């Protein structure tokens, strides 16, 4: 079957078998391997992407169900001007160690910040409950989301600055 | 996943027509959080055709109608959590929705899917059952409405017949606004199945437990009511002691099992505690003249 969807601002199409998940579509047809295949049953959150503004497990959605929708993956966050504040903070503070969970954590955090620009620590913890990390203990991630929230609200953030500043 | 066919339903009527056309080989796909996860691990052959109802707009939405509070079967848990109408009338429904899975699964999973998967630990069940929810079912011969209690047959078994589809859940008008609360105990705060969950509601404006209702999950083959505890409470003055005693009575009405998550004895203790807490939570929502305002 044919599916057509907007991925990171670009209209993309593919012909896939019906049992193809959104995760397989992204990774194996569009070669966007940022979203990871972890548990593949919706427990670990490594496959998290944003569909029509909501963080979802790409492993639990059929590609057919994403037809016509707008999907944002980790590959869609950085701009010419620089990394997204979440990416920048996570990199600078060592909020990730092995990094496997990172794309999922960052996409979940992005969906949270899009809806709630200054979340409380509890709100961040609740949002990240579906993203398992076996390295870090989560503390630097939670601090990082707070920090990125502050950066997003300031105009100094490179990724958000006006193009003429380049 | 093993290969299967796929067809998208435009609306509920189309879905029923497709289910009738494809017969026993068809399976309804809503949010997919249970179904797709199960399919990936299942040794059984996949369905011939997946009837995807996730775009059927008539199955969505939360609204007050003449019959009561109507929740479309395809309403996601996140939509229930975010609904101002539910926050205003029956916050216990949001308390149950917000502890299902994690953000990602709440954004996909639906209330109808949670009921239709019909596992005893479902978090949507107790509050709806305690509020005497009705469910509307659409089939080849038309619509029928049954009490939610008659939908549940056993673990992963509902009373839906051939080519039938759950289309909506209605909390009857008399219970919209009834003070109620939901409690869940899992092994973690996030992303855990309930060891036990419980919901309770009553009208308390006159200082007594009026029309008390108690429902329990994960302690019997289906979500159940606790009629003995309800009968014992009815008409008694509101007190913490009475809430605790109702919890103890409710525990005698359940038949929990021992599994790798918890022993039956532990679950019996949890029932007593969670029923007491749910009753206290409902009591915190009691205001004078509430019942008169609701009806």
Short mmCIF file of N, CA and C in Angstrom, two decimals, chain A:
data_model
loop_
_atom_site.label_atom_id
_atom_site.label_comp_id
_atom_site.label_asym_id
_atom_site.label_seq_id
_atom_site.Cartn_x
_atom_site.Cartn_y
_atom_site.Cartn_z
N UNK A 1 0.83 -1.19 0.00
CA UNK A 1 0.00 0.00 0.00
C UNK A 1 0.88 1.25 0.00
N UNK A 2 0.31 2.34 -0.50
CA UNK A 2 1.06 3.59 -0.55
C UNK A 2 0.73 4.46 0.66
N UNK A 3 1.76 5.02 1.25
CA UNK A 3 1.55 5.98 2.32
C UNK A 3 2.31 7.26 1.99
N UNK A 4 1.68 8.38 2.32
CA UNK A 4 2.31 9.68 2.09
C UNK A 4 2.15 10.49 3.36
N UNK A 5 3.23 10.99 3.89
CA UNK A 5 3.16 11.75 5.11
C UNK A 5 4.24 12.82 5.11
N UNK A 6 4.06 13.79 5.98
CA UNK A 6 5.07 14.85 6.12
C UNK A 6 6.04 14.42 7.20
N UNK A 7 7.31 14.28 6.81
CA UNK A 7 8.33 13.89 7.79
C UNK A 7 9.36 15.00 7.86
N UNK A 8 9.48 15.58 9.04
CA UNK A 8 10.43 16.67 9.25
C UNK A 8 10.27 17.76 8.19
N UNK A 9 9.01 18.08 7.90
CA UNK A 9 8.71 19.19 7.00
C UNK A 9 8.71 18.83 5.53
N UNK A 10 9.02 17.59 5.22
CA UNK A 10 9.12 17.19 3.82
C UNK A 10 8.06 16.13 3.52
N UNK A 11 7.39 16.26 2.38
CA UNK A 11 6.39 15.25 2.01
C UNK A 11 7.10 14.00 1.49
N UNK A 12 6.84 12.86 2.13
CA UNK A 12 7.51 11.63 1.75
C UNK A 12 6.47 10.56 1.45
N UNK A 13 6.76 9.70 0.48
CA UNK A 13 5.87 8.60 0.14
C UNK A 13 6.65 7.30 0.11
N UNK A 14 5.94 6.20 0.33
CA UNK A 14 6.56 4.89 0.20
C UNK A 14 5.48 3.87 -0.07
N UNK A 15 5.87 2.78 -0.70
CA UNK A 15 4.96 1.65 -0.90
C UNK A 15 5.42 0.55 0.06
N UNK A 16 4.54 0.19 1.01
CA UNK A 16 4.95 -0.73 2.07
C UNK A 16 3.87 -1.80 2.29
N UNK A 17 4.25 -2.97 2.81
CA UNK A 17 3.23 -3.95 3.20
C UNK A 17 2.42 -3.43 4.38
N UNK A 18 1.15 -3.83 4.53
CA UNK A 18 0.28 -3.28 5.58
C UNK A 18 0.82 -3.47 6.99
N UNK A 19 1.59 -4.53 7.24
CA UNK A 19 2.05 -4.77 8.62
C UNK A 19 3.25 -3.91 8.99
N UNK A 20 3.67 -3.03 8.09
CA UNK A 20 4.80 -2.14 8.38
C UNK A 20 4.44 -1.13 9.46
N UNK A 21 5.25 -1.05 10.49
CA UNK A 21 5.00 -0.02 11.50
C UNK A 21 5.60 1.30 11.04
N UNK A 22 5.16 2.37 11.70
CA UNK A 22 5.74 3.69 11.40
C UNK A 22 7.25 3.64 11.64
N UNK A 23 7.67 2.90 12.67
CA UNK A 23 9.10 2.82 12.99
C UNK A 23 9.88 2.18 11.83
N UNK A 24 9.35 1.10 11.29
CA UNK A 24 10.02 0.43 10.16
C UNK A 24 10.01 1.34 8.93
N UNK A 25 8.90 2.04 8.73
CA UNK A 25 8.83 2.98 7.61
C UNK A 25 9.93 4.03 7.71
N UNK A 26 10.07 4.61 8.90
CA UNK A 26 11.07 5.65 9.08
C UNK A 26 12.48 5.11 8.93
N UNK A 27 12.74 3.98 9.58
CA UNK A 27 14.12 3.48 9.63
C UNK A 27 14.55 2.79 8.33
N UNK A 28 13.65 1.96 7.77
CA UNK A 28 14.08 1.09 6.67
C UNK A 28 13.66 1.61 5.30
N UNK A 29 12.67 2.48 5.24
CA UNK A 29 12.26 3.02 3.94
C UNK A 29 12.76 4.45 3.76
N UNK A 30 12.70 5.23 4.84
CA UNK A 30 13.16 6.62 4.73
C UNK A 30 14.60 6.78 5.24
N UNK A 31 15.18 5.71 5.77
CA UNK A 31 16.56 5.72 6.28
C UNK A 31 16.76 6.75 7.38
N UNK A 32 15.72 7.01 8.14
CA UNK A 32 15.84 7.89 9.30
C UNK A 32 16.00 6.98 10.52
N UNK A 33 17.23 6.70 10.88
CA UNK A 33 17.49 5.69 11.91
C UNK A 33 17.67 6.29 13.30
N UNK A 34 17.27 7.56 13.44
CA UNK A 34 17.36 8.18 14.77
C UNK A 34 16.44 7.50 15.77
N UNK A 35 15.19 7.32 15.42
CA UNK A 35 14.27 6.58 16.29
C UNK A 35 14.75 5.13 16.34
N UNK A 36 14.91 4.62 17.57
CA UNK A 36 15.55 3.32 17.73
C UNK A 36 14.52 2.20 17.93
N UNK A 37 14.91 1.00 17.50
CA UNK A 37 14.11 -0.19 17.79
C UNK A 37 14.63 -0.80 19.08
N UNK A 38 13.90 -0.60 20.16
CA UNK A 38 14.32 -1.16 21.44
C UNK A 38 13.49 -2.39 21.74
N UNK A 39 12.49 -2.25 22.60
CA UNK A 39 11.64 -3.39 22.97
C UNK A 39 10.70 -3.76 21.84
N UNK A 40 10.33 -2.78 21.03
CA UNK A 40 9.38 -2.94 19.91
C UNK A 40 7.95 -3.28 20.35
N UNK A 41 7.65 -3.10 21.64
CA UNK A 41 6.26 -3.33 22.11
C UNK A 41 5.76 -2.18 22.99
N UNK A 42 6.37 -1.01 22.85
CA UNK A 42 5.80 0.15 23.53
C UNK A 42 6.17 0.32 24.99
N UNK A 43 7.21 -0.38 25.45
CA UNK A 43 7.61 -0.22 26.84
C UNK A 43 8.77 0.75 27.02
N UNK A 44 9.71 0.81 26.06
CA UNK A 44 10.99 1.47 26.33
C UNK A 44 11.06 2.91 25.85
N UNK A 45 10.25 3.28 24.87
CA UNK A 45 10.23 4.67 24.40
C UNK A 45 11.36 5.05 23.46
N UNK A 46 12.26 4.12 23.12
CA UNK A 46 13.39 4.47 22.25
C UNK A 46 12.93 4.88 20.85
N UNK A 47 11.73 4.47 20.47
CA UNK A 47 11.21 4.75 19.12
C UNK A 47 10.34 6.00 19.08
N UNK A 48 10.32 6.78 20.19
CA UNK A 48 9.38 7.90 20.27
C UNK A 48 9.60 8.92 19.16
N UNK A 49 8.52 9.26 18.47
CA UNK A 49 8.49 10.35 17.49
C UNK A 49 7.26 11.19 17.78
N UNK A 50 7.18 12.34 17.15
CA UNK A 50 6.02 13.21 17.39
C UNK A 50 5.11 13.15 16.16
N UNK A 51 3.86 12.73 16.37
CA UNK A 51 2.89 12.65 15.29
C UNK A 51 1.77 13.65 15.59
N UNK A 52 1.57 14.58 14.69
CA UNK A 52 0.57 15.64 14.89
C UNK A 52 0.68 16.26 16.28
N UNK A 53 1.90 16.52 16.69
CA UNK A 53 2.13 17.22 17.96
C UNK A 53 2.20 16.34 19.20
N UNK A 54 1.91 15.05 19.06
CA UNK A 54 1.90 14.17 20.23
C UNK A 54 3.02 13.14 20.15
N UNK A 55 3.70 12.93 21.28
CA UNK A 55 4.73 11.89 21.34
C UNK A 55 4.06 10.52 21.31
N UNK A 56 4.50 9.67 20.42
CA UNK A 56 3.94 8.31 20.33
C UNK A 56 5.06 7.30 20.14
N UNK A 57 4.75 6.04 20.45
CA UNK A 57 5.67 4.95 20.16
C UNK A 57 5.51 4.58 18.68
N UNK A 58 6.54 4.86 17.89
CA UNK A 58 6.44 4.55 16.45
C UNK A 58 6.32 3.05 16.20
N UNK A 59 6.71 2.24 17.19
CA UNK A 59 6.61 0.78 17.03
C UNK A 59 5.19 0.29 17.18
N UNK A 60 4.29 1.12 17.73
CA UNK A 60 2.91 0.69 17.97
C UNK A 60 1.92 1.36 17.03
N UNK A 61 2.43 1.96 15.98
CA UNK A 61 1.55 2.62 15.03
C UNK A 61 1.88 2.05 13.66
N UNK A 62 0.88 1.70 12.91
CA UNK A 62 1.13 1.22 11.56
C UNK A 62 1.49 2.42 10.68
N UNK A 63 2.33 2.18 9.70
CA UNK A 63 2.65 3.23 8.72
C UNK A 63 1.35 3.74 8.11
N UNK A 64 0.41 2.82 7.86
CA UNK A 64 -0.87 3.21 7.26
C UNK A 64 -1.61 4.21 8.14
N UNK A 65 -1.45 4.07 9.47
CA UNK A 65 -2.14 5.00 10.38
C UNK A 65 -1.48 6.38 10.39
N UNK A 66 -0.26 6.45 9.89
CA UNK A 66 0.43 7.74 9.82
C UNK A 66 0.22 8.42 8.48
N UNK A 67 -0.47 7.76 7.56
CA UNK A 67 -0.72 8.33 6.24
C UNK A 67 -1.41 9.69 6.38
N UNK A 68 -0.87 10.70 5.73
CA UNK A 68 -1.49 12.02 5.77
C UNK A 68 -1.15 12.84 7.00
N UNK A 69 -0.40 12.26 7.92
CA UNK A 69 -0.10 12.98 9.16
C UNK A 69 1.28 13.66 9.10
N UNK A 70 1.56 14.40 10.13
CA UNK A 70 2.83 15.13 10.21
C UNK A 70 3.69 14.50 11.30
N UNK A 71 4.85 14.03 10.90
CA UNK A 71 5.74 13.33 11.82
C UNK A 71 7.04 14.12 11.97
N UNK A 72 7.48 14.25 13.21
CA UNK A 72 8.78 14.85 13.46
C UNK A 72 9.64 13.82 14.19
N UNK A 73 10.85 13.62 13.68
CA UNK A 73 11.80 12.70 14.31
C UNK A 73 12.99 13.50 14.81
N UNK A 74 13.88 12.83 15.50
CA UNK A 74 15.07 13.52 16.03
C UNK A 74 15.85 14.21 14.91
N UNK A 75 15.79 13.65 13.71
CA UNK A 75 16.53 14.25 12.59
C UNK A 75 15.96 15.61 12.20
N UNK A 76 14.73 15.88 12.65
CA UNK A 76 14.08 17.14 12.26
C UNK A 76 14.31 18.28 13.23
N UNK A 77 15.10 18.07 14.28
CA UNK A 77 15.22 19.11 15.31
C UNK A 77 16.29 20.15 15.02
N UNK A 78 17.47 19.71 14.63
CA UNK A 78 18.56 20.68 14.40
C UNK A 78 18.26 21.48 13.14
N UNK A 79 18.70 22.72 13.13
CA UNK A 79 18.55 23.57 11.95
C UNK A 79 19.95 23.94 11.46
N UNK A 80 20.00 24.69 10.36
CA UNK A 80 21.28 25.21 9.87
C UNK A 80 22.02 25.99 10.96
N UNK A 81 21.23 26.64 11.80
CA UNK A 81 21.83 27.52 12.81
C UNK A 81 22.39 26.74 13.99
N UNK A 82 22.00 25.52 14.15
CA UNK A 82 22.56 24.76 15.26
C UNK A 82 21.61 23.70 15.80
N UNK A 83 22.06 23.06 16.86
CA UNK A 83 21.26 22.02 17.48
C UNK A 83 20.06 22.62 18.20
N UNK A 84 19.04 21.82 18.38
CA UNK A 84 17.91 22.21 19.23
C UNK A 84 18.44 22.31 20.67
N UNK A 85 17.92 23.24 21.47
CA UNK A 85 18.40 23.38 22.85
C UNK A 85 18.43 22.06 23.62
N UNK A 86 17.47 21.20 23.42
CA UNK A 86 17.50 19.92 24.12
C UNK A 86 18.74 19.11 23.72
N UNK A 87 19.02 19.09 22.42
CA UNK A 87 20.20 18.35 21.95
C UNK A 87 21.47 18.98 22.50
N UNK A 88 21.49 20.32 22.44
CA UNK A 88 22.68 21.04 22.89
C UNK A 88 22.96 20.80 24.37
N UNK A 89 21.93 20.93 25.19
CA UNK A 89 22.10 20.74 26.63
C UNK A 89 22.47 19.29 26.93
N UNK A 90 21.80 18.36 26.29
CA UNK A 90 22.10 16.94 26.57
C UNK A 90 23.55 16.63 26.21
N UNK A 91 24.02 17.24 25.13
CA UNK A 91 25.41 17.00 24.73
C UNK A 91 26.38 17.65 25.71
N UNK A 92 26.10 18.92 26.03
CA UNK A 92 27.06 19.66 26.84
C UNK A 92 27.15 19.16 28.28
N UNK A 93 26.03 18.66 28.80
CA UNK A 93 26.03 18.26 30.22
C UNK A 93 26.20 16.77 30.41
N UNK A 94 26.36 16.02 29.33
CA UNK A 94 26.48 14.58 29.49
C UNK A 94 25.22 13.95 30.02
N UNK A 95 24.06 14.43 29.57
CA UNK A 95 22.80 13.87 30.03
C UNK A 95 22.55 12.47 29.47
N UNK A 96 23.31 12.13 28.45
CA UNK A 96 23.22 10.78 27.87
C UNK A 96 24.56 10.08 28.05
N UNK A 97 24.52 8.77 28.16
CA UNK A 97 25.79 8.04 28.17
C UNK A 97 25.90 7.21 26.90
N UNK A 98 25.27 6.03 26.84
CA UNK A 98 25.40 5.26 25.59
C UNK A 98 24.61 5.92 24.47
N UNK A 99 23.55 6.62 24.80
CA UNK A 99 22.82 7.40 23.81
C UNK A 99 21.67 6.70 23.13
N UNK A 100 21.49 5.41 23.36
CA UNK A 100 20.46 4.67 22.63
C UNK A 100 19.06 5.24 22.91
N UNK A 101 18.82 5.61 24.15
CA UNK A 101 17.48 6.12 24.52
C UNK A 101 17.31 7.58 24.13
N UNK A 102 18.43 8.25 23.76
CA UNK A 102 18.44 9.69 23.60
C UNK A 102 17.40 10.26 22.64
N UNK A 103 17.34 9.75 21.41
CA UNK A 103 16.35 10.31 20.48
C UNK A 103 14.92 10.25 21.03
N UNK A 104 14.61 9.15 21.69
CA UNK A 104 13.26 9.01 22.26
C UNK A 104 13.05 9.98 23.40
N UNK A 105 14.03 10.08 24.29
CA UNK A 105 13.92 10.99 25.43
C UNK A 105 13.76 12.42 24.93
N UNK A 106 14.58 12.80 23.96
CA UNK A 106 14.55 14.18 23.48
C UNK A 106 13.22 14.48 22.77
N UNK A 107 12.70 13.52 22.01
CA UNK A 107 11.42 13.78 21.33
C UNK A 107 10.27 13.86 22.34
N UNK A 108 10.30 13.01 23.37
CA UNK A 108 9.27 13.10 24.41
C UNK A 108 9.35 14.45 25.12
N UNK A 109 10.60 14.87 25.42
CA UNK A 109 10.79 16.15 26.10
C UNK A 109 10.36 17.30 25.20
N UNK A 110 10.62 17.19 23.90
CA UNK A 110 10.21 18.26 22.98
C UNK A 110 8.68 18.39 22.95
N UNK A 111 8.00 17.24 22.87
CA UNK A 111 6.53 17.28 22.87
C UNK A 111 6.03 17.92 24.15
N UNK A 112 6.69 17.60 25.27
CA UNK A 112 6.28 18.20 26.56
C UNK A 112 6.47 19.72 26.51
N UNK A 113 7.65 20.17 26.07
CA UNK A 113 7.94 21.61 26.08
C UNK A 113 7.07 22.37 25.07
N UNK A 114 6.70 21.70 23.99
CA UNK A 114 5.80 22.35 23.02
C UNK A 114 4.45 22.68 23.66
N UNK A 115 3.99 21.77 24.57
CA UNK A 115 2.69 21.98 25.21
C UNK A 115 2.81 22.76 26.50
N UNK A 116 3.95 22.61 27.17
CA UNK A 116 4.13 23.16 28.51
C UNK A 116 5.55 23.73 28.59
N UNK A 117 5.71 25.02 28.26
CA UNK A 117 7.05 25.61 28.11
C UNK A 117 7.88 25.64 29.39
N UNK A 118 7.23 25.66 30.57
CA UNK A 118 8.05 25.59 31.79
C UNK A 118 7.49 24.55 32.75
N UNK A 119 7.76 23.29 32.47
CA UNK A 119 7.21 22.21 33.30
C UNK A 119 7.92 22.12 34.64
N UNK A 120 7.20 21.59 35.62
CA UNK A 120 7.80 21.31 36.92
C UNK A 120 8.60 20.02 36.82
N UNK A 121 9.44 19.78 37.82
CA UNK A 121 10.22 18.54 37.83
C UNK A 121 9.30 17.33 37.77
N UNK A 122 8.20 17.38 38.52
CA UNK A 122 7.27 16.24 38.51
C UNK A 122 6.66 16.06 37.12
N UNK A 123 6.34 17.16 36.47
CA UNK A 123 5.76 17.04 35.11
C UNK A 123 6.77 16.43 34.15
N UNK A 124 8.04 16.79 34.30
CA UNK A 124 9.08 16.20 33.44
C UNK A 124 9.21 14.71 33.74
N UNK A 125 9.24 14.37 35.01
CA UNK A 125 9.37 12.95 35.39
C UNK A 125 8.20 12.14 34.84
N UNK A 126 6.99 12.69 34.95
CA UNK A 126 5.81 11.99 34.45
C UNK A 126 5.90 11.81 32.94
N UNK A 127 6.34 12.88 32.25
CA UNK A 127 6.43 12.81 30.79
C UNK A 127 7.46 11.76 30.36
N UNK A 128 8.55 11.65 31.12
CA UNK A 128 9.63 10.73 30.72
C UNK A 128 9.45 9.31 31.26
N UNK A 129 8.31 9.05 31.90
CA UNK A 129 8.11 7.72 32.51
C UNK A 129 8.13 6.60 31.46
N UNK A 130 7.83 6.95 30.23
CA UNK A 130 7.81 5.94 29.17
C UNK A 130 9.10 5.86 28.38
N UNK A 131 10.15 6.47 28.88
CA UNK A 131 11.46 6.41 28.22
C UNK A 131 12.46 5.78 29.17
N UNK A 132 12.83 4.54 28.89
CA UNK A 132 13.74 3.84 29.79
C UNK A 132 15.18 4.12 29.40
N UNK A 133 15.99 4.44 30.42
CA UNK A 133 17.43 4.64 30.23
C UNK A 133 18.13 3.74 31.22
N UNK A 134 19.04 2.92 30.74
CA UNK A 134 19.74 2.02 31.65
C UNK A 134 21.09 2.56 32.08
N UNK A 135 21.49 3.72 31.56
CA UNK A 135 22.80 4.27 31.93
C UNK A 135 22.74 5.33 33.01
N UNK A 136 21.86 6.31 32.84
CA UNK A 136 22.11 7.60 33.50
C UNK A 136 21.50 7.77 34.87
N UNK A 137 20.38 7.16 35.15
CA UNK A 137 19.67 7.49 36.38
C UNK A 137 18.77 8.69 36.22
N UNK A 138 18.70 9.25 35.03
CA UNK A 138 17.70 10.26 34.64
C UNK A 138 17.94 11.67 35.17
N UNK A 139 18.75 11.83 36.23
CA UNK A 139 18.81 13.14 36.89
C UNK A 139 19.28 14.23 35.94
N UNK A 140 20.35 13.94 35.17
CA UNK A 140 20.85 14.97 34.25
C UNK A 140 19.88 15.24 33.11
N UNK A 141 19.09 14.23 32.76
CA UNK A 141 18.08 14.46 31.72
C UNK A 141 17.03 15.45 32.22
N UNK A 142 16.58 15.23 33.46
CA UNK A 142 15.54 16.09 34.01
C UNK A 142 16.09 17.52 34.15
N UNK A 143 17.34 17.63 34.68
CA UNK A 143 17.98 18.96 34.74
C UNK A 143 18.09 19.57 33.34
N UNK A 144 18.42 18.72 32.36
CA UNK A 144 18.59 19.20 30.99
C UNK A 144 17.30 19.73 30.39
N UNK A 145 16.20 19.09 30.71
CA UNK A 145 14.91 19.57 30.18
C UNK A 145 14.59 20.94 30.79
N UNK A 146 14.86 21.08 32.10
CA UNK A 146 14.67 22.40 32.72
C UNK A 146 15.52 23.46 32.02
N UNK A 147 16.79 23.11 31.77
CA UNK A 147 17.73 24.06 31.16
C UNK A 147 17.27 24.41 29.74
N UNK A 148 16.87 23.40 28.98
CA UNK A 148 16.41 23.65 27.61
C UNK A 148 15.16 24.51 27.62
N UNK A 149 14.30 24.30 28.61
CA UNK A 149 13.09 25.12 28.71
C UNK A 149 13.46 26.59 28.87
N UNK A 150 14.47 26.83 29.70
CA UNK A 150 14.93 28.22 29.90
C UNK A 150 15.51 28.78 28.60
N UNK A 151 16.32 27.97 27.92
CA UNK A 151 16.94 28.43 26.67
C UNK A 151 15.88 28.75 25.62
N UNK A 152 14.85 27.92 25.56
CA UNK A 152 13.80 28.14 24.55
C UNK A 152 13.05 29.44 24.80
N UNK A 153 13.05 29.86 26.06
CA UNK A 153 12.33 31.09 26.37
C UNK A 153 13.21 32.32 26.23
N UNK A 154 14.49 32.09 25.97
CA UNK A 154 15.37 33.24 25.74
C UNK A 154 15.66 33.35 24.24
N UNK A 155 16.01 34.53 23.80
CA UNK A 155 16.24 34.74 22.37
C UNK A 155 17.69 34.46 21.99
N UNK A 156 18.52 34.12 22.98
CA UNK A 156 19.95 33.91 22.73
C UNK A 156 20.24 32.55 22.10
N UNK A 157 19.23 31.69 22.07
CA UNK A 157 19.47 30.33 21.60
C UNK A 157 19.85 30.30 20.12
N UNK A 158 21.01 29.75 19.76
CA UNK A 158 21.46 29.79 18.37
C UNK A 158 20.43 29.23 17.38
N UNK A 159 19.82 28.11 17.73
CA UNK A 159 18.91 27.48 16.78
C UNK A 159 17.68 28.33 16.53
N UNK A 160 17.41 29.23 17.44
CA UNK A 160 16.21 30.04 17.30
C UNK A 160 16.52 31.47 16.86
N UNK A 161 17.82 31.79 16.82
CA UNK A 161 18.20 33.17 16.51
C UNK A 161 17.88 33.49 15.06
N UNK A 162 17.80 34.77 14.79
CA UNK A 162 17.49 35.21 13.42
C UNK A 162 18.64 34.83 12.48
N UNK A 163 18.33 34.45 11.23
CA UNK A 163 19.36 33.99 10.29
C UNK A 163 20.48 34.99 10.07
N UNK A 164 20.20 36.30 10.13
CA UNK A 164 21.25 37.28 9.82
C UNK A 164 22.39 37.24 10.83
N UNK A 165 22.19 36.59 11.97
CA UNK A 165 23.26 36.52 12.97
C UNK A 165 24.35 35.52 12.57
N UNK A 166 24.10 34.75 11.53
CA UNK A 166 25.08 33.73 11.14
C UNK A 166 26.37 34.36 10.65
#
